[in-house]
CSV table of C-alpha atoms in Angstrom, one decimal:
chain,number,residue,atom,x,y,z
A,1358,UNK,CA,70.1,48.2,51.9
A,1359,UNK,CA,66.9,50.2,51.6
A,1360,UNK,CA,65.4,49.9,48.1
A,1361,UNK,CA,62.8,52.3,48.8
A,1362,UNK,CA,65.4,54.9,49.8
A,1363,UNK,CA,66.9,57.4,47.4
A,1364,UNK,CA,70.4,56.8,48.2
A,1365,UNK,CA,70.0,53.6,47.1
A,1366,UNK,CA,71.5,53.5,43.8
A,1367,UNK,CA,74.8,55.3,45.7
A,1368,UNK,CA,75.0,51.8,47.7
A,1369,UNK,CA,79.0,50.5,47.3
A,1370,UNK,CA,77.7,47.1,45.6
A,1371,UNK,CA,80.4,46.8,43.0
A,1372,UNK,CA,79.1,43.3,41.6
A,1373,UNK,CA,75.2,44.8,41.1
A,1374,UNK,CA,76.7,48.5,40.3
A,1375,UNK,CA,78.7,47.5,37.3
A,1376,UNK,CA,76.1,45.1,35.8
A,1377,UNK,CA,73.0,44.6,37.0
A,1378,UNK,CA,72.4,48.2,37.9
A,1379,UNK,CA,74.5,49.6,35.8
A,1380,UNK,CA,71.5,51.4,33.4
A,1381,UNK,CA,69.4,52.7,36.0
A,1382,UNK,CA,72.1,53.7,37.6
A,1383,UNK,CA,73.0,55.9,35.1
A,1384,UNK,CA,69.6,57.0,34.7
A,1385,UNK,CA,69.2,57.9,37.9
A,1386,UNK,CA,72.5,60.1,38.6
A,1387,UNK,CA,72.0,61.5,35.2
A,1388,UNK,CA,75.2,60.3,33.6
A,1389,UNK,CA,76.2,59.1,30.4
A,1390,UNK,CA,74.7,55.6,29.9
A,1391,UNK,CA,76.7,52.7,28.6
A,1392,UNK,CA,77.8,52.5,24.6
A,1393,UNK,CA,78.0,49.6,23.1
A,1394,UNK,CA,81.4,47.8,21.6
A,1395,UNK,CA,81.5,48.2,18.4
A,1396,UNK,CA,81.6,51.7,16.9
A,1397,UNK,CA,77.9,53.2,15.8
A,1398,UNK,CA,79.1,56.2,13.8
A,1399,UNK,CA,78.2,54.7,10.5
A,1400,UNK,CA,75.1,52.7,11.6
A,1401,UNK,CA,71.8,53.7,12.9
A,1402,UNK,CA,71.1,53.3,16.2
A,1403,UNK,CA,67.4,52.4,17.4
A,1404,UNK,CA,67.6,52.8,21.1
A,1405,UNK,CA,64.9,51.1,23.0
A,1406,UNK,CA,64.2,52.0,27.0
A,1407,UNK,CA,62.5,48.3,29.0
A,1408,UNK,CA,61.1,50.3,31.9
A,1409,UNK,CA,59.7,47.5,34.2
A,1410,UNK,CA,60.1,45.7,37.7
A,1411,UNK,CA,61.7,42.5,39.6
A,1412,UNK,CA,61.0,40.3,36.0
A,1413,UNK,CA,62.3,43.0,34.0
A,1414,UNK,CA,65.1,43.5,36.3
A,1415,UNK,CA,65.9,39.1,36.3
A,1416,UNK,CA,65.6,38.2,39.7
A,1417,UNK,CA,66.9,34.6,40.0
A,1418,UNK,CA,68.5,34.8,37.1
A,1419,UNK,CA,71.9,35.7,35.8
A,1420,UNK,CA,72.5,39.4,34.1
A,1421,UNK,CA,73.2,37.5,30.7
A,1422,UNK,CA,70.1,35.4,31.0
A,1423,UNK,CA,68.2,38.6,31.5
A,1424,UNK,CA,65.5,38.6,28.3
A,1425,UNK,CA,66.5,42.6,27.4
A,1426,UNK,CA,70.2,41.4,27.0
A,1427,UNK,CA,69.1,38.7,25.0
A,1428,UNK,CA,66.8,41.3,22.7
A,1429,UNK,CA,69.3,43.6,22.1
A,1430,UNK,CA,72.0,40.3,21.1
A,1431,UNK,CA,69.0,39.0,19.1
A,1432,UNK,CA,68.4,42.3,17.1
A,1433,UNK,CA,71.4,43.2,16.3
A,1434,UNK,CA,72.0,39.6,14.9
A,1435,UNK,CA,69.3,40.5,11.9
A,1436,UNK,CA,69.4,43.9,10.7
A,1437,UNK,CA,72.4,45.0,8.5
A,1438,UNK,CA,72.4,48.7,8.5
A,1439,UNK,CA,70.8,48.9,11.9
A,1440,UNK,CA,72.5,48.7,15.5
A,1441,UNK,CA,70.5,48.4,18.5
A,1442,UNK,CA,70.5,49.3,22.2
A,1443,UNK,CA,68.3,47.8,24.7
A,1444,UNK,CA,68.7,50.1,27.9
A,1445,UNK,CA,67.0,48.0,31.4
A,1446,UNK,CA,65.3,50.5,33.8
A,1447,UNK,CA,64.1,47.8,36.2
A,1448,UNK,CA,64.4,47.4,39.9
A,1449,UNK,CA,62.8,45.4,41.9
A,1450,UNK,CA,59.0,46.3,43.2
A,1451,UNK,CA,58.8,49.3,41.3
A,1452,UNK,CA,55.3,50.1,40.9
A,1453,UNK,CA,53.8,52.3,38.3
A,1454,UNK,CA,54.3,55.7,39.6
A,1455,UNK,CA,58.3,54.7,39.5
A,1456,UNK,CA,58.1,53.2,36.6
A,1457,UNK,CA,56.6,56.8,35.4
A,1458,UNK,CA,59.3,58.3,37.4
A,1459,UNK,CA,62.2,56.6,35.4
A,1460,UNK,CA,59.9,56.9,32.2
A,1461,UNK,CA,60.4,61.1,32.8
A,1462,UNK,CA,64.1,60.5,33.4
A,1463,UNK,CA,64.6,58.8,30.4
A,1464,UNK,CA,62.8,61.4,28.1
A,1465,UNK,CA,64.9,64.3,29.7
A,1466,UNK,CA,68.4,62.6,29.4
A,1467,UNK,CA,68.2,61.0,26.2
A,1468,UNK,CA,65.7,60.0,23.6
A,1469,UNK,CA,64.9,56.6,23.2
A,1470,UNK,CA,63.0,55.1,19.9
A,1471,UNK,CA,60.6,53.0,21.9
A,1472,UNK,CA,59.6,52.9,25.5
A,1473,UNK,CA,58.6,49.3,26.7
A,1474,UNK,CA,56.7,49.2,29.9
A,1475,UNK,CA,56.9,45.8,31.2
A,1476,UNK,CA,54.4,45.0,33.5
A,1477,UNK,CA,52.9,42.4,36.4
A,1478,UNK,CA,50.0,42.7,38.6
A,1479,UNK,CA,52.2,44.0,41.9
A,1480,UNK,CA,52.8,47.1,40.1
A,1481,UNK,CA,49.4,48.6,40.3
A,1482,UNK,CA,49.5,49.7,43.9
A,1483,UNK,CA,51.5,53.0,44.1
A,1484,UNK,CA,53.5,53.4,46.9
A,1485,UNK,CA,54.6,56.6,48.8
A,1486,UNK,CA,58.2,56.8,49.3
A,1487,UNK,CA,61.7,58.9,47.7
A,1488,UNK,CA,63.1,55.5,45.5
A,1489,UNK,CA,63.5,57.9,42.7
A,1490,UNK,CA,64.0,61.7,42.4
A,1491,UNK,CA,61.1,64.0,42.7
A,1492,UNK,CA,58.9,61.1,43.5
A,1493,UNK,CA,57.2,61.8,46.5
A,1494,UNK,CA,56.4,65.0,45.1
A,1495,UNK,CA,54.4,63.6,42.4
A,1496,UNK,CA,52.6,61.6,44.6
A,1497,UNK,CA,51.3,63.7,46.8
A,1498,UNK,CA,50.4,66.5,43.8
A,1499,UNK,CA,48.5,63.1,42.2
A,1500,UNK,CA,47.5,61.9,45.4
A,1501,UNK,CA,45.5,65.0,46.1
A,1502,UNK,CA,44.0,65.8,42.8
A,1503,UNK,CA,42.3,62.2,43.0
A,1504,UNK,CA,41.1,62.6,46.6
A,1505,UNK,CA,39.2,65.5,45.9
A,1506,UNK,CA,37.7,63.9,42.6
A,1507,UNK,CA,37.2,60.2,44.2
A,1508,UNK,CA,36.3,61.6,47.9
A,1509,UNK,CA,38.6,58.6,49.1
A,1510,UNK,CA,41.7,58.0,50.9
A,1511,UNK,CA,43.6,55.7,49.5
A,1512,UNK,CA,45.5,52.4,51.6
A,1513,UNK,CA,48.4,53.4,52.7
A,1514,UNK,CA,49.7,50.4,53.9
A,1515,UNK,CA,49.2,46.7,51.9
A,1516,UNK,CA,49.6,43.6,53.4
A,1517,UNK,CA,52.1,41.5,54.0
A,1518,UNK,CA,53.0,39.8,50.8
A,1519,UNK,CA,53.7,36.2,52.3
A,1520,UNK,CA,50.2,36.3,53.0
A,1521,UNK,CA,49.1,35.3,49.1
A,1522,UNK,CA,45.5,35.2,49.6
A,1523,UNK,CA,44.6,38.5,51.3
A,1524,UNK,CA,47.7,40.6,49.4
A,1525,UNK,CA,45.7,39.4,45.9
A,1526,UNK,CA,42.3,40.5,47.3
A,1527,UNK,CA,44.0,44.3,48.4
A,1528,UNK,CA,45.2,44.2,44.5
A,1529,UNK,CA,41.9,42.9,42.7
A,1530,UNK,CA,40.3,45.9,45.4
A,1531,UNK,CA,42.9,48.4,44.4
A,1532,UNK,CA,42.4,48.0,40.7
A,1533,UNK,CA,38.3,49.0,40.9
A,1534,UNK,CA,36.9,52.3,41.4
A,1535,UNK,CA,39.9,53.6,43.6
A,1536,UNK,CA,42.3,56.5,44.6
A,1537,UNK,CA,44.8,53.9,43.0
A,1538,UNK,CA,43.1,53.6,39.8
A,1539,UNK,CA,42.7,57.7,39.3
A,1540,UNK,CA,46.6,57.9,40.0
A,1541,UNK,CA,46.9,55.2,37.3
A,1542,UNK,CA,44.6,56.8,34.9
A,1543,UNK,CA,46.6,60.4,35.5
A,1544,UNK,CA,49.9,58.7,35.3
A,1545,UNK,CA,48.6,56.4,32.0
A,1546,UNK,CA,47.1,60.0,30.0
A,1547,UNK,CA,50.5,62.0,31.1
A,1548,UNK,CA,52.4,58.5,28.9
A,1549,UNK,CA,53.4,59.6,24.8
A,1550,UNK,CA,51.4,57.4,22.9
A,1551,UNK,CA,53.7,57.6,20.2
A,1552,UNK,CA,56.5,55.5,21.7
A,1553,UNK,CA,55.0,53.7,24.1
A,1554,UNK,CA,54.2,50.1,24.0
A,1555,UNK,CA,53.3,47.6,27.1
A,1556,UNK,CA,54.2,44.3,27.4
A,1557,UNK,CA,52.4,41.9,30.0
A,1558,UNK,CA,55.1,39.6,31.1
A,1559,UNK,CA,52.3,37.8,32.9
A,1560,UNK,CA,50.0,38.1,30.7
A,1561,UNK,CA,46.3,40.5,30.7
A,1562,UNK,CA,44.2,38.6,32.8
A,1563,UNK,CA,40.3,37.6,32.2
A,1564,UNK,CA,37.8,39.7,32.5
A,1565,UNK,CA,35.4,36.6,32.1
A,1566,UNK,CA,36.4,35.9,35.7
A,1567,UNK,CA,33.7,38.4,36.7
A,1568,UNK,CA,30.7,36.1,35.4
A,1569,UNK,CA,32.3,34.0,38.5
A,1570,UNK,CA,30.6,34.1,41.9
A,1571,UNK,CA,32.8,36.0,43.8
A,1572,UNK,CA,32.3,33.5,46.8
A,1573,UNK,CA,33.8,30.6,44.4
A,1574,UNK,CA,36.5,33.0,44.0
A,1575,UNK,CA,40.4,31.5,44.7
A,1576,UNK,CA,43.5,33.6,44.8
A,1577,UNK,CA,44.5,33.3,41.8
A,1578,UNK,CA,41.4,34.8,40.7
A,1579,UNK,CA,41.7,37.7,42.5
A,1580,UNK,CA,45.3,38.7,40.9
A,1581,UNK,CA,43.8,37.6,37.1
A,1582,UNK,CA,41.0,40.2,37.5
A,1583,UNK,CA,43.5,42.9,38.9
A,1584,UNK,CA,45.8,42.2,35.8
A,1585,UNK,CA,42.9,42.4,33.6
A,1586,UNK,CA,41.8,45.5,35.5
A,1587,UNK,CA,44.6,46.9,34.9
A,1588,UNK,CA,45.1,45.7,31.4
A,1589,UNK,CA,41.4,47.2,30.8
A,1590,UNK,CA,43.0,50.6,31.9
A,1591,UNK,CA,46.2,50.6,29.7
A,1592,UNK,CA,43.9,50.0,26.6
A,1593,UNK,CA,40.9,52.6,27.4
A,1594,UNK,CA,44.0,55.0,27.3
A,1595,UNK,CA,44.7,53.8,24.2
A,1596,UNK,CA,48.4,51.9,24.1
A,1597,UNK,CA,48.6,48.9,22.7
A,1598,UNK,CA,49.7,46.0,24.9
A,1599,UNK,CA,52.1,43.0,24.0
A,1600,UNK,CA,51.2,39.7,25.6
A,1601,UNK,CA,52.9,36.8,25.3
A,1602,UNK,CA,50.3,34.5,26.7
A,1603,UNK,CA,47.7,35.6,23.5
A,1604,UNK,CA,45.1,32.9,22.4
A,1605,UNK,CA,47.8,32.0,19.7
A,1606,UNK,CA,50.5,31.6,22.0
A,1607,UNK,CA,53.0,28.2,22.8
A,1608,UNK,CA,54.3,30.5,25.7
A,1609,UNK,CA,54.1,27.7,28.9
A,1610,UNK,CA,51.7,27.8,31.5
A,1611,UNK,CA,53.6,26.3,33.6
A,1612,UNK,CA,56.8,25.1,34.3
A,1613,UNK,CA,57.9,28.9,34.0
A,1614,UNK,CA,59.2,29.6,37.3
A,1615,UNK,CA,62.2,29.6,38.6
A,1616,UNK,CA,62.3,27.4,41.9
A,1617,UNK,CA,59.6,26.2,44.7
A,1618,UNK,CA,60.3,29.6,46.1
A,1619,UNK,CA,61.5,32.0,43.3
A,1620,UNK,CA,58.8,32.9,41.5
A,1621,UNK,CA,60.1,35.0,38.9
A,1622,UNK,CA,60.2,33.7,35.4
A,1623,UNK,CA,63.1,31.5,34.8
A,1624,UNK,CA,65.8,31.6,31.8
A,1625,UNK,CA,63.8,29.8,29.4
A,1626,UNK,CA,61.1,32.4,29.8
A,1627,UNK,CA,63.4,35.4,29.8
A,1628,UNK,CA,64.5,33.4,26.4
A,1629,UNK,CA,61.3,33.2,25.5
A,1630,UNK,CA,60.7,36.9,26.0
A,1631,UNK,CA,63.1,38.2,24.1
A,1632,UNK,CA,62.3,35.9,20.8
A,1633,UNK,CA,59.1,37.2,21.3
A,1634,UNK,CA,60.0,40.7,21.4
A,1635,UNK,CA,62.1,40.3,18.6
A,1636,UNK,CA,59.4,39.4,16.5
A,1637,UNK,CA,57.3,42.1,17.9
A,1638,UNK,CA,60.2,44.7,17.3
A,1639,UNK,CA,60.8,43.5,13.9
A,1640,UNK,CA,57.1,43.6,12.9
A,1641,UNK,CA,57.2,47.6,14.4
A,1642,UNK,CA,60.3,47.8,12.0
A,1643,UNK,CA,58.6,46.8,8.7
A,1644,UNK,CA,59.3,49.8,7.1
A,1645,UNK,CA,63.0,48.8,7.3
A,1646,UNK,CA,62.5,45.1,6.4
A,1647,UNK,CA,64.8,45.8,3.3
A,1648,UNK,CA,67.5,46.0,6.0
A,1649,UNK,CA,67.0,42.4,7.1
A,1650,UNK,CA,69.4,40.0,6.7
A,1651,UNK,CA,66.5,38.1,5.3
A,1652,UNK,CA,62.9,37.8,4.7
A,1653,UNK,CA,60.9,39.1,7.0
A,1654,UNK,CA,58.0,36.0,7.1
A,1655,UNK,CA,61.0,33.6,7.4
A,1656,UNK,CA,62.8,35.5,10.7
A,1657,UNK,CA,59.3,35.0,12.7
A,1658,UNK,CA,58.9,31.8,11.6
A,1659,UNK,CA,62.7,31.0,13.0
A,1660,UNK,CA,61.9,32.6,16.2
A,1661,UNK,CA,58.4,30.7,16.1
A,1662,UNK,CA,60.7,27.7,15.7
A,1663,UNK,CA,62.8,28.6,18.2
A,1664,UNK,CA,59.9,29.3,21.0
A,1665,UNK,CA,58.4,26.3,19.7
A,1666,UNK,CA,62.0,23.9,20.7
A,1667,UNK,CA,62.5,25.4,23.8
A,1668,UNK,CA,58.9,25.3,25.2
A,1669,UNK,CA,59.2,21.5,23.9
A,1670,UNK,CA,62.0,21.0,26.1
A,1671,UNK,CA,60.3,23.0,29.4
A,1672,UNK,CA,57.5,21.1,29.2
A,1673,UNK,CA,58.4,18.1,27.9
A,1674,UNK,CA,56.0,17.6,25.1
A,1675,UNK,CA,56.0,18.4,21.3
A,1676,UNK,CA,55.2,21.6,20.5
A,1677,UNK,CA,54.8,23.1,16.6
A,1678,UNK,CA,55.0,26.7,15.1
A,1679,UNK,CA,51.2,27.6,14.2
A,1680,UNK,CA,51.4,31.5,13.5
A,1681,UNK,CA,54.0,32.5,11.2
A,1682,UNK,CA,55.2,29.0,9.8
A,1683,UNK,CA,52.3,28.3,7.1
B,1423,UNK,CA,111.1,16.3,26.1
B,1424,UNK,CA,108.7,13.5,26.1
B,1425,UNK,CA,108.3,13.4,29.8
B,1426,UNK,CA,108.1,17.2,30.0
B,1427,UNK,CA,105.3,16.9,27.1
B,1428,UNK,CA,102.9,14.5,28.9
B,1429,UNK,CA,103.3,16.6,32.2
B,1430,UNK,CA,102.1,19.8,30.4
B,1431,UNK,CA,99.0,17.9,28.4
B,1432,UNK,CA,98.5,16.3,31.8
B,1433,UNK,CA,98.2,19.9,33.4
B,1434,UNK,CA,95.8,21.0,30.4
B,1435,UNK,CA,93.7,18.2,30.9
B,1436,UNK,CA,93.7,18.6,35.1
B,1437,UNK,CA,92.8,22.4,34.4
B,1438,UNK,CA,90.3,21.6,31.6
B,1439,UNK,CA,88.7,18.8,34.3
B,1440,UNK,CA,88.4,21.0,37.0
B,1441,UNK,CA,86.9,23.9,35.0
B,1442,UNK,CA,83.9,21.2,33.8
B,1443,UNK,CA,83.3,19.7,36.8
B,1444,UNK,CA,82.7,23.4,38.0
B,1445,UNK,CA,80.6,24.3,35.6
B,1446,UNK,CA,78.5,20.9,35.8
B,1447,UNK,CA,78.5,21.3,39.6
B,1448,UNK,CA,77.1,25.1,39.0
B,1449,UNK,CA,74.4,24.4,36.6
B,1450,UNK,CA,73.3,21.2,38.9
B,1451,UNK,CA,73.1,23.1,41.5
B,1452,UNK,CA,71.3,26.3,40.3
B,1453,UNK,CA,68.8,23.9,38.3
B,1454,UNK,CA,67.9,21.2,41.1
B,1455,UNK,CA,69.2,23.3,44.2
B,1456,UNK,CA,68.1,27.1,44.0
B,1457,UNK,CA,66.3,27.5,46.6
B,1458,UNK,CA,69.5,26.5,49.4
B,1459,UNK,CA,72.2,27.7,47.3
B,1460,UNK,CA,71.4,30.8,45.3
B,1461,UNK,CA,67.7,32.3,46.7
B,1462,UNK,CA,68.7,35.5,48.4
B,1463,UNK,CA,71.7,34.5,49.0
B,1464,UNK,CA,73.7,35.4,45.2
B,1465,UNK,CA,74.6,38.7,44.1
B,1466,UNK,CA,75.0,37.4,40.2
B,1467,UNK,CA,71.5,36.5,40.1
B,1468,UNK,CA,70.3,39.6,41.1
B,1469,UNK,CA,69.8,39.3,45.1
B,1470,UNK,CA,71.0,42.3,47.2
């Protein structure tokens, strides 16, 4: 199958159609998407749209591993008069332009309460090609505005991703004073402020890296300073990011992957994730903290307890609740 | 009876047996052995 091809969501997969794809599916042929169990006519709904990419959309994990099905189980565990509905619009490799693409989908099919853009360093690069409707169109109408103002081509082609060292250098290059970043400043000002949120599921970076020589650089550094590039981009445009890995964080800094060759976040981070985003949702919500099924200081603390237990047992080492627990 | 008892607990315990040892085998070998039994090779954890 062709991911990058717009017929790809008609693929006969039966297994990824009717979970794992099973949102953006919808999103994408503009049906009805999925309504939860129980009956919502006498509740409020809050509907939340994760628009993201491969960690969004749990590679190398299991669908109920995935951290937005774990959110939505999570938040509708602690509100009484309140149902929600976490929608995933994640595939894998979408960059930023698609993740704008499904972002325009979802505000023309249904309205969502909060938009979550989920979001890793791979994502800056915007690629040309038809994954989702009317997107090739938009690039090139992008594409052109910004290479008559920047008087630059942009890359067309990146390179090969096995090759760690030189793919992280094209990303720290693409994410300073390019084509790339005028398409990500268009696509970032055309964004509601209102609803929007980011959330760095690998974190924002360091812009301290640049007091670095670049000759000392390694490749990690490269990819921290194109997330922190990037990062620097999202804010000057004025939305507020979410970041796990904050100065007062217990998130892991290691241990979090999934295997020697998967590098996607594994269920304890998904986990993770969505006790973080519950607190995060929860502290949005304080206006309806009266709905609760208990004080608001003590849920965080819980689920600072709960990070806390399960990063102990990743990492093997004691870890303690030092935000919310005082 | 008796004998027709012990044959259906036995059956309920063979079932129960087999469905553990599944699950334990799973989990072993998605924690220890991802990389040769599940990476790009299983649908349920997301590979196409």
């Amino acid at each position: 199958m062709n991911i990058s091809d717009g017929n790809f969501f008609n693929a006969n997969n039966k297994v990824l159609a009717q979970k794992r794809f099973k949102d953006i599916s919808s999103l994408v042929n503009q049906k009805e998407t999925k309504i939860l169990g129980a009956s919502t006519q006498d509740k409020e709904v809050y509907k939340i749209a994760v628009i993201g990419d491969s960690v969004t959309y749990g590679l190398g994990v299991q669908d109920k591993e995935k951290y937005t099905n774990i959110l939505e189980m999570e938040l509708n565990k602690l509100y009484k008069d309140k149902k929600f509905e976490v929608y995933n619009f994640s595939l894998v490799g979408d960059d930023q332009l698609d993740n704008y693409m499904k972002y325009l989908l979802a505000s023309k099919n249904n309205s969502y309460d909060l938009h979550i853009f989920a979001y890793v360093t791979n994502d800056i690069f915007i690629e040309k090609n038809i994954k989702y409707p009317n997107k090739k169109e938009e690039y090139e109408k992008i594409y052109q505005d910004c290479y008559i103002q920047t008087s630059q081509a942009k890359t067309e082609t990146k390179p090969d991703e096995n090759s760690q060292s030189e793919y992280n250098k094209f990303l720290f290059y693409e994410s300073v004073n390019s084509t790339n970043v005028c398409m990500t400043n268009f696509i970032l000002s055309s964004i509601s402020k209102e609803d929007v949120i980011f959330f760095a599921t690998d974190g924002i970076g360091d812009l301290d890296l640049y007091k670095k020589p670049e000759n000392n650089f390694d490749k990690d550094d490269y990819y921290t300073l194109a997330l922190a590039n990037y990062s620097k981009l999202i804010r000057e445009n004025g939305f507020k990011i979410l970041s796990p890995y904050d100065n007062n964080s217990l998130f892991p800094t290691e241990k979090g992957n999934i295997s020697g060759k998967e590098n996607h976040p594994n269920k304890t981070i998904h986990k993770l994730f969505a006790y973080f985003l519950t607190q995060e949702i929860i502290k949005i919500q304080s206006n309806n903290s009266e709905n609760l099924i208990s004080n608001e200081k003590s849920i965080l603390c819980d689920y600072e307890k709960k990070i806390a237990k399960d990063v102990s047992i990743l990492v093997k080492e004691d870890i303690y609740p030092i935000k919310y627990c005082e | 009876m008796l004998l027709k008892n012990k044959k259906i607990i036995l059956l309920i315990f063979i079932i129960f047996s087999l469905f553990v040892s599944y699950k334990l085998t799973y989990n072993f070998g998605e924690k220890y052995y991802f990389d040769k039994l599940f990476y790009r090779k299983s649908t349920s954890h997301g590979y196409f």
